[in-house]
PDB file of C-alpha atoms in Angstrom:
ATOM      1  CA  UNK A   1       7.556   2.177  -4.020  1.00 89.00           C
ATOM      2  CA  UNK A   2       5.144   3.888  -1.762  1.00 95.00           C
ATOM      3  CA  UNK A   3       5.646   7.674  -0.617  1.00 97.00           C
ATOM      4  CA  UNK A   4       3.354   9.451   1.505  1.00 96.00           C
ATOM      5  CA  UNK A   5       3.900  13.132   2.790  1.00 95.00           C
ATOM      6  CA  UNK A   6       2.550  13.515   6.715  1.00 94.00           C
ATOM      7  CA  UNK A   7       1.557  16.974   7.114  1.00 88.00           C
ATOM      8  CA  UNK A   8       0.430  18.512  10.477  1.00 82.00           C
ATOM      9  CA  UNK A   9      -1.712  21.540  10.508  1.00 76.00           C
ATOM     10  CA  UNK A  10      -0.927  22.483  13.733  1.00 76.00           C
ATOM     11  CA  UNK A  11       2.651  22.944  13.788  1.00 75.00           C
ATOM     12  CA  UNK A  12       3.367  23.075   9.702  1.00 83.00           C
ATOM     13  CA  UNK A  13       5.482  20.280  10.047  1.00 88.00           C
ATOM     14  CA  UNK A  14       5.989  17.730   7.247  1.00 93.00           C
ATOM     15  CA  UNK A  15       6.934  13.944   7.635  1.00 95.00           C
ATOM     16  CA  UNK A  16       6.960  11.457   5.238  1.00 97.00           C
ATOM     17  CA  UNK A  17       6.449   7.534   4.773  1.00 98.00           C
ATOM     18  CA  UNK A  18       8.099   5.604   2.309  1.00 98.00           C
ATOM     19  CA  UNK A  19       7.966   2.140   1.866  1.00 98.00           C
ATOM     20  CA  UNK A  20       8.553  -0.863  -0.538  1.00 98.00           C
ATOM     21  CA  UNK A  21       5.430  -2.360  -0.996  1.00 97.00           C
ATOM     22  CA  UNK A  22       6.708  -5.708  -2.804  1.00 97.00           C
ATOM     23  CA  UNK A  23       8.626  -6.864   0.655  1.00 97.00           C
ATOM     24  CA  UNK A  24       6.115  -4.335   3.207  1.00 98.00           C
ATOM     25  CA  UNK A  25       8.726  -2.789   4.640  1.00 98.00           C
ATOM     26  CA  UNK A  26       8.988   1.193   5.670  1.00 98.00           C
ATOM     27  CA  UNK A  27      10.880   4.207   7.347  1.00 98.00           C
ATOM     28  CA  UNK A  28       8.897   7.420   8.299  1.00 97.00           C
ATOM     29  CA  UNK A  29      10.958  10.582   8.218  1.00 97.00           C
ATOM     30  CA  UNK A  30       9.798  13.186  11.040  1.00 93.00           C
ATOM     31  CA  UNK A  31       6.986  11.946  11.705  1.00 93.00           C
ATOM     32  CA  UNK A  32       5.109  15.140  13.109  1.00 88.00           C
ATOM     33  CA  UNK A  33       3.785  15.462  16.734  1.00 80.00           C
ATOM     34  CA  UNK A  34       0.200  13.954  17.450  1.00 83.00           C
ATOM     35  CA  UNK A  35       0.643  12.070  14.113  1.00 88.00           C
ATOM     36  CA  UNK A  36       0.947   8.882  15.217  1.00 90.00           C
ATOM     37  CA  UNK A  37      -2.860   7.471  14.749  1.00 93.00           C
ATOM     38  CA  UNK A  38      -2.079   8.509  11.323  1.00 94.00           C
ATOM     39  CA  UNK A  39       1.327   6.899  10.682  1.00 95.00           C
ATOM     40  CA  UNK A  40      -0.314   3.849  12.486  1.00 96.00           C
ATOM     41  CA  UNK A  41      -3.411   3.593  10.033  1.00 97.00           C
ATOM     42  CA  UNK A  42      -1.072   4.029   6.801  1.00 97.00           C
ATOM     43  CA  UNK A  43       0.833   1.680   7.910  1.00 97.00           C
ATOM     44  CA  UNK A  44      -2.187  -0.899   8.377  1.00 97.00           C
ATOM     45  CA  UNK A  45      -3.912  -0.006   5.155  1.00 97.00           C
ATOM     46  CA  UNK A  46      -0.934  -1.521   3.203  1.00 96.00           C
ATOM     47  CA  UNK A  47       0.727  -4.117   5.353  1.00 97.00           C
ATOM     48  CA  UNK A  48       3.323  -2.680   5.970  1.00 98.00           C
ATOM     49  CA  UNK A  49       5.951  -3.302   8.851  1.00 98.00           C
ATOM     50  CA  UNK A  50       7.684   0.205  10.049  1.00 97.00           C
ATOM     51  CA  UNK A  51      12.015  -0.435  10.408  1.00 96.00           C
ATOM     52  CA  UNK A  52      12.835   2.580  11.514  1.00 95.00           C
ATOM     53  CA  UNK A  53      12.008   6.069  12.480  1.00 95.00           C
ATOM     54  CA  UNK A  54      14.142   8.546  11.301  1.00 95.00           C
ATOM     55  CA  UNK A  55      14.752  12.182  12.784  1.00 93.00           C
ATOM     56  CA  UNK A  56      16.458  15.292  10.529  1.00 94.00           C
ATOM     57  CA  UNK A  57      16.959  16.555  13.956  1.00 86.00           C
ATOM     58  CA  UNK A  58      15.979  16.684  17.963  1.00 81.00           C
ATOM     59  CA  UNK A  59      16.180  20.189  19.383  1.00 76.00           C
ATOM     60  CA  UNK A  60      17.068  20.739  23.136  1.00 68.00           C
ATOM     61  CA  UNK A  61      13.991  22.296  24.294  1.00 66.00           C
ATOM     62  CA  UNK A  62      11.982  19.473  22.371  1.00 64.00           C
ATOM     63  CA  UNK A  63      10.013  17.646  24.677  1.00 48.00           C
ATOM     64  CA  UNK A  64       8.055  15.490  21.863  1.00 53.00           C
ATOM     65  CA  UNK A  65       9.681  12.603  20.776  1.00 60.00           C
ATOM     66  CA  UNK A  66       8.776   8.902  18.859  1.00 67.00           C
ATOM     67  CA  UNK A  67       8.197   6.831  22.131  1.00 74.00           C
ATOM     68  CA  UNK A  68       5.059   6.049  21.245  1.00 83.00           C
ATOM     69  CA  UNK A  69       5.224   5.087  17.519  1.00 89.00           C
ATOM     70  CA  UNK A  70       8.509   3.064  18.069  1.00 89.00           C
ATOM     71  CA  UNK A  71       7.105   1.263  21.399  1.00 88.00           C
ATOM     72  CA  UNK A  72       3.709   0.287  19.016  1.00 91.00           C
ATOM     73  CA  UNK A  73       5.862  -0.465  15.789  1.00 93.00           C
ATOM     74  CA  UNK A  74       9.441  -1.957  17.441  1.00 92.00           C
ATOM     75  CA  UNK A  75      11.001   0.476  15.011  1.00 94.00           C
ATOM     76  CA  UNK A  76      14.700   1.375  15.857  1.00 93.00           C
ATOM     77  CA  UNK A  77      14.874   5.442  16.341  1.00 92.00           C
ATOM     78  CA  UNK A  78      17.298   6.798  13.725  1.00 94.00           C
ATOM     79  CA  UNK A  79      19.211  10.436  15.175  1.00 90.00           C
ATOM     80  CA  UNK A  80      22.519  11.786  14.379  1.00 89.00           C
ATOM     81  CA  UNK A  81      26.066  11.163  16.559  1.00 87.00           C
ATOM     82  CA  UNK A  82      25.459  14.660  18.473  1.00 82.00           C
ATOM     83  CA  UNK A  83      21.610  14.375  18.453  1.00 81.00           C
ATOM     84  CA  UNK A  84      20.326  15.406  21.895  1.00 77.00           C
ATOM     85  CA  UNK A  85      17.392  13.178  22.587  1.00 76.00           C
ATOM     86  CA  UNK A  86      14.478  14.511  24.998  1.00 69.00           C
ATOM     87  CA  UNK A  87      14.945  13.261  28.811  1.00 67.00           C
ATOM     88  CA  UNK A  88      13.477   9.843  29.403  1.00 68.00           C
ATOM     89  CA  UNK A  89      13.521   8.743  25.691  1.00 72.00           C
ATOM     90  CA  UNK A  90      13.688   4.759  26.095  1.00 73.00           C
ATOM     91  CA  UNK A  91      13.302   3.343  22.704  1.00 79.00           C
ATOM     92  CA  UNK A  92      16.174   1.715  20.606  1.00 82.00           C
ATOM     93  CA  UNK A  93      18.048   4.600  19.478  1.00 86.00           C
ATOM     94  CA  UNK A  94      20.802   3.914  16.642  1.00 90.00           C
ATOM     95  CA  UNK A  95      22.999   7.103  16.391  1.00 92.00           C
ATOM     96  CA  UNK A  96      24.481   7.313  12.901  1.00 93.00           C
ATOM     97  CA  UNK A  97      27.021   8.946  11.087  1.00 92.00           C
ATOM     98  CA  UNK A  98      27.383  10.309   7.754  1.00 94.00           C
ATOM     99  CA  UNK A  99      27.662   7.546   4.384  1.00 94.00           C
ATOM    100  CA  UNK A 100      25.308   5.105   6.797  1.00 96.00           C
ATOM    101  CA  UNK A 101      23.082   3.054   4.312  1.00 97.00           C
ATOM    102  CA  UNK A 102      19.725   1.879   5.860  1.00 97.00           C
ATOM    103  CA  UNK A 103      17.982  -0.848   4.151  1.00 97.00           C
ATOM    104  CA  UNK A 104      14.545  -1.099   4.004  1.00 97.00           C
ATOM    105  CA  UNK A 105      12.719  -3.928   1.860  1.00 97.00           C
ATOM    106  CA  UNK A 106      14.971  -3.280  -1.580  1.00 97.00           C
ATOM    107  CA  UNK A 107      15.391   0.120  -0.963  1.00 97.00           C
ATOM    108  CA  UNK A 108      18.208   2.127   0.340  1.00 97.00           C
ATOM    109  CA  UNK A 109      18.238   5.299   3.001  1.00 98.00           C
ATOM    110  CA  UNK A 110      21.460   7.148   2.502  1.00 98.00           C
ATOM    111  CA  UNK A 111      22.403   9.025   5.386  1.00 97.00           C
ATOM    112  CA  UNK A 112      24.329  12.475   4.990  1.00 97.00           C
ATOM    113  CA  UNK A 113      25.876  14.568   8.269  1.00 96.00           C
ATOM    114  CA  UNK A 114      24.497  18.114   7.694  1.00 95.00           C
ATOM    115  CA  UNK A 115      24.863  20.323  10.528  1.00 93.00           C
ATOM    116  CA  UNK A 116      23.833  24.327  11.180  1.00 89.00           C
ATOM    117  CA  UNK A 117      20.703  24.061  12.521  1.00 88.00           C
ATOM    118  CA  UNK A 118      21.989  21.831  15.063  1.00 86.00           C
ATOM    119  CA  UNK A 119      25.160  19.959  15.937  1.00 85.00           C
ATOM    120  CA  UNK A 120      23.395  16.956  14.964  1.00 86.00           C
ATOM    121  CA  UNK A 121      21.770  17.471  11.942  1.00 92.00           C
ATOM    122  CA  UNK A 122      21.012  14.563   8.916  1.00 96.00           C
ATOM    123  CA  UNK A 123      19.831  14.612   5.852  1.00 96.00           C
ATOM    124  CA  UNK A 124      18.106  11.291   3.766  1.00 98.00           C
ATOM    125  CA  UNK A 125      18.903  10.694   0.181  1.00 98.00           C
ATOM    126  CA  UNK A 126      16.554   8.211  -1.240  1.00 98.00           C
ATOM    127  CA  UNK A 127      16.191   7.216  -5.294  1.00 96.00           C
ATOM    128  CA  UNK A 128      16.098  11.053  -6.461  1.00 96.00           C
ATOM    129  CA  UNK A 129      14.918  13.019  -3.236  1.00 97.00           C
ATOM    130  CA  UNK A 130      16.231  14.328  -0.178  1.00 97.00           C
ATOM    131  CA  UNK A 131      14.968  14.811   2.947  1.00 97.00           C
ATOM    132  CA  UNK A 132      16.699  17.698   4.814  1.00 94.00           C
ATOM    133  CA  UNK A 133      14.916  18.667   7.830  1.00 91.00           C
ATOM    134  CA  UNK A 134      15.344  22.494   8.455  1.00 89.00           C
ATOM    135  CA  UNK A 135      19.088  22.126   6.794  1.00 89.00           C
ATOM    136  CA  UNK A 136      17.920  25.257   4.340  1.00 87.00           C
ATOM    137  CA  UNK A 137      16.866  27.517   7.263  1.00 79.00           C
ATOM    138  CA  UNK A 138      19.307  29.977   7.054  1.00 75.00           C
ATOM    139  CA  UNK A 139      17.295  32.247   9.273  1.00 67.00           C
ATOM    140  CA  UNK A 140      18.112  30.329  12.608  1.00 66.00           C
ATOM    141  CA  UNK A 141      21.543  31.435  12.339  1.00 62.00           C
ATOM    142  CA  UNK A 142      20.547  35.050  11.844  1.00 52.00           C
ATOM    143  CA  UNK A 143      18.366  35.341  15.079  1.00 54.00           C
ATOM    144  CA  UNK A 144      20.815  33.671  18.026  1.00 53.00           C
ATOM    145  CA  UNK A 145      19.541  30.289  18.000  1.00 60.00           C
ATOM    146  CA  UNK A 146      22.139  28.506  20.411  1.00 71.00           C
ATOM    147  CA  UNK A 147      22.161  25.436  18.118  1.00 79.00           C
ATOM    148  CA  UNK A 148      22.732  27.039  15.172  1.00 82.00           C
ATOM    149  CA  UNK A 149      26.030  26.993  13.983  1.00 88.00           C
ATOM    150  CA  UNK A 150      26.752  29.956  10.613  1.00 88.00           C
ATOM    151  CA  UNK A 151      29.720  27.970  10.125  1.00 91.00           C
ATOM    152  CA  UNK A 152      28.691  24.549   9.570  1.00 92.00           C
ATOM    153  CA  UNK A 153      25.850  25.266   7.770  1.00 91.00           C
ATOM    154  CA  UNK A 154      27.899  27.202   4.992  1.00 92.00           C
ATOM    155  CA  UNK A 155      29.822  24.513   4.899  1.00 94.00           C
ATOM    156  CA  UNK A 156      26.991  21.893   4.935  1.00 94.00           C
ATOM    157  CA  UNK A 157      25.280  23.691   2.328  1.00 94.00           C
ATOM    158  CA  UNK A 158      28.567  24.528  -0.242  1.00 93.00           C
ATOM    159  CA  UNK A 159      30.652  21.094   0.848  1.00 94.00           C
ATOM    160  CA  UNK A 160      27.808  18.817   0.917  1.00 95.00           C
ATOM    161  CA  UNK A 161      24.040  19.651  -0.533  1.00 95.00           C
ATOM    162  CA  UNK A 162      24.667  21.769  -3.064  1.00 95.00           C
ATOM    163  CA  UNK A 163      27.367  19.066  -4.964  1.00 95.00           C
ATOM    164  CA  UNK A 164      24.106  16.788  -5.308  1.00 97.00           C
ATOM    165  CA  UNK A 165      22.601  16.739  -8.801  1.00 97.00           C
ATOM    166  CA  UNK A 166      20.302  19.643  -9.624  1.00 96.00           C
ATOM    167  CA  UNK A 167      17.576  18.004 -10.198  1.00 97.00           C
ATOM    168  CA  UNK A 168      17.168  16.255  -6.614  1.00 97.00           C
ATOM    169  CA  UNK A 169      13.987  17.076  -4.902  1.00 97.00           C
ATOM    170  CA  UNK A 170      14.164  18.554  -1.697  1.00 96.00           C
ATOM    171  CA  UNK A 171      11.648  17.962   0.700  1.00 95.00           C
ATOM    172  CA  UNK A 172      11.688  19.788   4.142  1.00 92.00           C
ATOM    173  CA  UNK A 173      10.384  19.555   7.686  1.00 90.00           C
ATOM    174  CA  UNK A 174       9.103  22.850   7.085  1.00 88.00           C
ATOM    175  CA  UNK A 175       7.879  25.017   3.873  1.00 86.00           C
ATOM    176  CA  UNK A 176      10.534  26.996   2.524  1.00 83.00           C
ATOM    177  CA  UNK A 177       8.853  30.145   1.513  1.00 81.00           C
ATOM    178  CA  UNK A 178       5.198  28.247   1.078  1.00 83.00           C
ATOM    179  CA  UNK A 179       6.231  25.270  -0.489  1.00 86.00           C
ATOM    180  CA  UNK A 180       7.183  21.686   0.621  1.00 91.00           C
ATOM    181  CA  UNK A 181       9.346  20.736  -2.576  1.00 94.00           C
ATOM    182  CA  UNK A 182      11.785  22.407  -4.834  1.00 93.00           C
ATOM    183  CA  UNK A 183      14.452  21.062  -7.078  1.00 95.00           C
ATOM    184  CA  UNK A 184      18.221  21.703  -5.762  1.00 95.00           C
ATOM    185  CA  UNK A 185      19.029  23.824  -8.610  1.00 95.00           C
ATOM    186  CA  UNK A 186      15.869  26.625  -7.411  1.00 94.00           C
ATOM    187  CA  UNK A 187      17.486  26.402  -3.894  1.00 93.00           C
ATOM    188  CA  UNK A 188      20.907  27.183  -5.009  1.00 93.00           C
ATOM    189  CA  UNK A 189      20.290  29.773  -7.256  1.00 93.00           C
ATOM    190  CA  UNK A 190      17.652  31.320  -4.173  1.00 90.00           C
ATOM    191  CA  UNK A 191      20.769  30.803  -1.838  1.00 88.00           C
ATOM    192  CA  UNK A 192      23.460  32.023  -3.821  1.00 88.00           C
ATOM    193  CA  UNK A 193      23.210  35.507  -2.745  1.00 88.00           C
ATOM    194  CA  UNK A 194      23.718  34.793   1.108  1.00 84.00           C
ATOM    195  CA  UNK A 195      26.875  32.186  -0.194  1.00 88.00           C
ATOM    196  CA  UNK A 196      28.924  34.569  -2.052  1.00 85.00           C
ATOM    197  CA  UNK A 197      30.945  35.226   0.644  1.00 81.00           C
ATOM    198  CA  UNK A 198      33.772  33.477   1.773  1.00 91.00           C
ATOM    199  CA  UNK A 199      32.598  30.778   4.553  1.00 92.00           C
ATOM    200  CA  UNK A 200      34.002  33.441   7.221  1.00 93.00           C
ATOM    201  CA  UNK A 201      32.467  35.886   5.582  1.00 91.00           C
ATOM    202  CA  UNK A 202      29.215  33.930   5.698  1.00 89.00           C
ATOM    203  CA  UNK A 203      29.501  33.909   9.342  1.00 90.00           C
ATOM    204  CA  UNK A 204      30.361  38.017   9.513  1.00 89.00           C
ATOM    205  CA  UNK A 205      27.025  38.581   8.076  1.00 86.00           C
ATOM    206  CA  UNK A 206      25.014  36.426  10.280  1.00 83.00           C
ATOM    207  CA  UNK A 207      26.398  38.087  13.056  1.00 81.00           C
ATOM    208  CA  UNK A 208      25.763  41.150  11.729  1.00 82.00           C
ATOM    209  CA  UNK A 209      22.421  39.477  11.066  1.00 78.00           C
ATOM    210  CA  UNK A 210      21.830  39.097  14.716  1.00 73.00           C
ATOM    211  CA  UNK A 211      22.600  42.854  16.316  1.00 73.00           C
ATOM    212  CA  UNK A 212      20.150  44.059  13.593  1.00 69.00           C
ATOM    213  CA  UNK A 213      17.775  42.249  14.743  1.00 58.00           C
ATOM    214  CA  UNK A 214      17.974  40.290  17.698  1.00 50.00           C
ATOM    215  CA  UNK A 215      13.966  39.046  17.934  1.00 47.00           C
ATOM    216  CA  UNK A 216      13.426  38.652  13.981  1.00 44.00           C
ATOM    217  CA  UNK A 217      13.641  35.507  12.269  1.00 41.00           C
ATOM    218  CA  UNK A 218      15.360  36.096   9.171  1.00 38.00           C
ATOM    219  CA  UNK A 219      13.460  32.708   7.266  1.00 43.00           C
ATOM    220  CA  UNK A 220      15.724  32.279   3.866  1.00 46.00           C
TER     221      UNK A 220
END
């Protein structure tokens, strides 16, 4: 078991490399823009032989995607059933759905539909940690964001994360509040308050969220 968190200074996002050293075989979740020398040399130090590169989520106005790391690796890009990918992405995309397994070495990806921050949000369970992308950012629903959907997320957060055990660690794209990990039982009881409602409800307050302030990100 190898796992190695990629963080990028200049935009605060987090990816992460894991990898089974025994057969030297790995995935790398998000990898973050301008990361790719990085990924690259990690991957030569031990050996190892990338399968796939695997994306929470692609937004519309993203123009940054994993050309370049899949064209030097031959890894297959991994996005969700609704993911939008960038204009003139040409790699070997595999658009999965939720309960996919990916195999990598010994070890076992298991894919989970989560969507809210966008239609085409996943999440990646693997041994005791998941990897959620900005699934806990409650805030893009609060501020207009046109892929941001108060509805699924309340249900993506009460129907699907929060029935995980307690004691999975989360790890995000982004901080949540400062940190980069926190134990599913801290983010439901930090949640709870905002989940009270009814999922309707959920979606009046958002709303509500929104006329308040219209240019504020509300960042859970």
């Amino acid at each position: 078991m190898y796992f190695h968190p990629l963080h990028s200074p200049d935009s605060s996002q987090i990816g992460y490399l894991l990898a089974d050293l025994d057969e030297q075989e790995a995935v790398v979740i998000d990898p973050p823009p301008r990361e790719t020398e990085l990924v690259l040399a990690l991957l030569t130090e031990r050996s190892l032989r990338l399968c796939h590169v695997l994306r929470t989520h692609v937004h519309l106005v993203d123009a940054a995607d994993c050309s370049p790391l899949c064209d030097r690796t031959s890894a297959q890009l991994v996005v969700g059933e609704a993911a939008a990918l960038p204009a003139g992405c040409q790699v070997d995309v595999l658009r999965t759905a939720h309960g996919t397994r990916l195999v990598f070495g010994n070890e076992v990806v298991r894919v989970l539909s989560t969507p809210g921050h966008t239609p085409g949000c996943l999440s990646y369970l693997w041994r005791d940690r998941l990897f959620c992308g900005d699934a806990f950012d409650v805030g893009s629903c609060g501020v207009g964001d046109s892929e941001a959907d108060p509805g699924m997320l309340f249900d993506t957060l009460t129907r699907r994360l929060f029935t995980l055990p307690e004691q999975t660690l989360v790890f995000p794209a982004h901080p949540i509040q400062g940190r980069h990990v926190a134990t599913l039982g801290e983010l439901r009881a930090r949640y709870a308050p905002r989940l009270q409602h009814s999922r309707d409800g959920f979606i009046t307050d958002m709303i509500q969220r929104r006329e308040r302030s219209p240019a504020r990100a509300l960042r859970a």
